[in-house]
Amino acid sequence: MTVPPASQPPKAQLIATEVRRRIMDREWRQGDRIPDEADLAVEFGVARATVNKALQMLADEGLLDRKRRAGTHVTINPVRKTTFSIPIVREQVEAAGMTYSHRLIARRDGPIPPQIALRMGLPPGQVLIHLRAVHYGDGKPFQFEDRWINRTTVPQVEGADFHHLNANEWLVRNAPYLRADVDFSAANADARDARMLQVRRGQALLILHRTSWNDQGPITSVRLACHPGFVISAAN
Amino acid sequence: MTVPPASQPPKAQLIATEVRRRIMDREWRQGDRIPDEADLAVEFGVARATVNKALQMLADEGLLDRKRRAGTHVTINPVRKTTFSIPIVREQVEAAGMTYSHRLIARRDGPIPPQIALRMGLPPGQVLIHLRAVHYGDGKPFQFEDRWINRTTVPQVEGADFHHLNANEWLVRNAPYLRADVDFSAANADARDARMLQVRRGQALLILHRTSWNDQGPITSVRLACHPGFVISAAN
DNA sequence: CAGTGGTCTAGACCACGAG
DNA sequence: TCGTGGTCTAGACCACTGG
C-alpha cells in the first residue's frame, strides 16, 4: 500500500483503515491470524510502533484479538464496543432549540431504600440527601430526577443551592468521580412519574439509573425518568 | 537490600492515575491549565511520549481537553464517555445460567416502512428481507426481534438458514460492518409485542434499534423489544 | 510568530504464554 | 523456550492556533 505524497491523515490511521478494509473484503477472515507487527511495518514502510498503534486501535474497537506469542487474530464475533455520553439535560434541551429550566421539588434527608443501598453499596436505611427535580424544555417536562447524595463523600454539598444550578451540573463541577455505573430499563409511569412528566399513568418511560463513586466511596445515585420520545443514541 | 524495581503497571498508567488523583484532590481544578508534556516528562522522569500516552488516555475519558498551543486543561464539564457492548443475546442468556433457544417466526420479502427507510437511508418501499424471531431463555421469551436485511450489501444472505443460527450471529460472522447506530427508547407493548413476549399489552418495554453499514451501504436494521426486567448496563 | 500537542522513528528490553 | 505484542526512550519534525 503506497501513500502517494504527503498524507493528511496520520499513518497509523491509514494503516488501521487498510486493515479494516482487508477484513471487510475477507482477505483476512474471522479467526485468521494476521501478519505480525514487524512484517506489517515492513510492508507499510513504517516503524513497528506505528503499526502497533494502528492495531491497538482496532483491538479497542473489538475487531482484532491480540495476544503475546499467539499473534493477532481477526475477532470471531466482532461484537464492537459502543460509546456514548450521557448528555447533560440542559445541553440536550438547548441542542433541540428549546429553553431549559428546572424545578427543585424537594430536598430533604431520608433513609435510602434497599434498591439504592444496593446500587451504592451502602447499608439500607442510611440517611442521605434526597432530591427530586424536574427538567423542562420550553416549559414542558423533559426528565424527572430522583437523586440521593452522599454527604460523606461530598461534604461541600451542604452549602449548595440547587434551585439555580441543577444537582447534576453542580456535582459534575464539584465532585469529580472516578467510576460510574449506568443502566437503561423501561418502566410504566407510576402516579408520581405521571404527575411530574404530565403523562398518563402506565405510559412507557425510559429509565436511566446512574451511580458514581470517587476514591472515598459512592457520591450519588440517580434515577432519571425520561419523557416519551426521549431517545439515547450511540454510534460506532 | 536493593529495591526490586519491577513495576507491574505501565508507567503511562501510573502517570494517568496520578493525574487523575490531582484532579480528584482539586490540586488541578476544572478549567485549570496543567503543565505541558515536556515539564511533566521531567517531573515524572519519563520520555515525553509516555506522558503523551497517559494524557491522551485521560482526554479520551473526557477528563482533559487538549489543544495545540493552548495546552492541556481540566475539562469544565467532565461528561465522561461511557462504553458498553450490545451483548449477543445467546451469550447474555447463557451468562444468566439459562438455556438459550430461538424461533424464527417469519422470513419474507417486504417493502420497508418509512421509519426503517429513514434509519437505513434507503427509499421507503424498497423491498428487503424481513425477519421476525424470538429469543428464549429456559423457554421463556427474552427478546423479540424485527429485522430487515439488505441483500444488496449482503448477497450471501440468500443461502443463510436462520432456523439454527440466529440472524444476529450469522450477520456478525458473515457481514462485518464498519459503522453502527444504536438507540434506546421505551414503548408500551403493542398486541404483537405482547403476544411474542408473553406480557400484557401496554407493558413498558425497553426498545433497542440498531442499524449497521459496511462500505457498500446499509446492512441491516433491527428493532429489539426486550422482556421487562431486561437491563442494559454500562460502566466507566 | 512561537509554544504546544500530534506523530513518527529506530532501537531496545521485557513479559506473557503457546507450543 | 522463544516468538510476539507491550512498553519505553531520545530525538525529531510538523501542524495548529493563541497571542
mmCIF file of C-alpha atoms in Angstrom, chain A residues 87-100 136-142 229-231:
data_model
loop_
_atom_site.group_PDB
_atom_site.id
_atom_site.type_symbol
_atom_site.label_atom_id
_atom_site.label_comp_id
_atom_site.label_asym_id
_atom_site.label_seq_id
_atom_site.Cartn_x
_atom_site.Cartn_y
_atom_site.Cartn_z
ATOM 1 C CA PRO A 87 -25.943 14.205 27.792
ATOM 2 C CA ILE A 88 -26.276 16.972 30.317
ATOM 3 C CA VAL A 89 -30.003 17.599 30.349
ATOM 4 C CA ARG A 90 -29.663 21.303 29.853
ATOM 5 C CA GLU A 91 -27.392 20.851 26.854
ATOM 6 C CA GLN A 92 -29.725 18.343 25.343
ATOM 7 C CA VAL A 93 -32.697 20.631 25.726
ATOM 8 C CA GLU A 94 -30.822 23.565 24.322
ATOM 9 C CA ALA A 95 -29.484 21.495 21.455
ATOM 10 C CA ALA A 96 -33.101 20.908 20.492
ATOM 11 C CA GLY A 97 -33.569 24.660 20.302
ATOM 12 C CA MET A 98 -35.678 24.825 23.434
ATOM 13 C CA THR A 99 -35.272 26.892 26.544
ATOM 14 C CA TYR A 100 -34.108 24.969 29.544
ATOM 15 C CA TYR A 136 -38.142 21.308 31.367
ATOM 16 C CA GLY A 137 -37.747 22.250 27.731
ATOM 17 C CA ASP A 138 -39.828 25.266 26.769
ATOM 18 C CA GLY A 139 -41.797 24.706 29.921
ATOM 19 C CA LYS A 140 -42.688 21.123 29.117
ATOM 20 C CA PRO A 141 -41.405 18.357 31.367
ATOM 21 C CA PHE A 142 -38.479 16.543 29.892
ATOM 22 C CA GLY A 229 -39.909 10.445 22.769
ATOM 23 C CA PHE A 230 -36.671 10.817 24.599
ATOM 24 C CA VAL A 231 -34.025 8.671 22.942
#
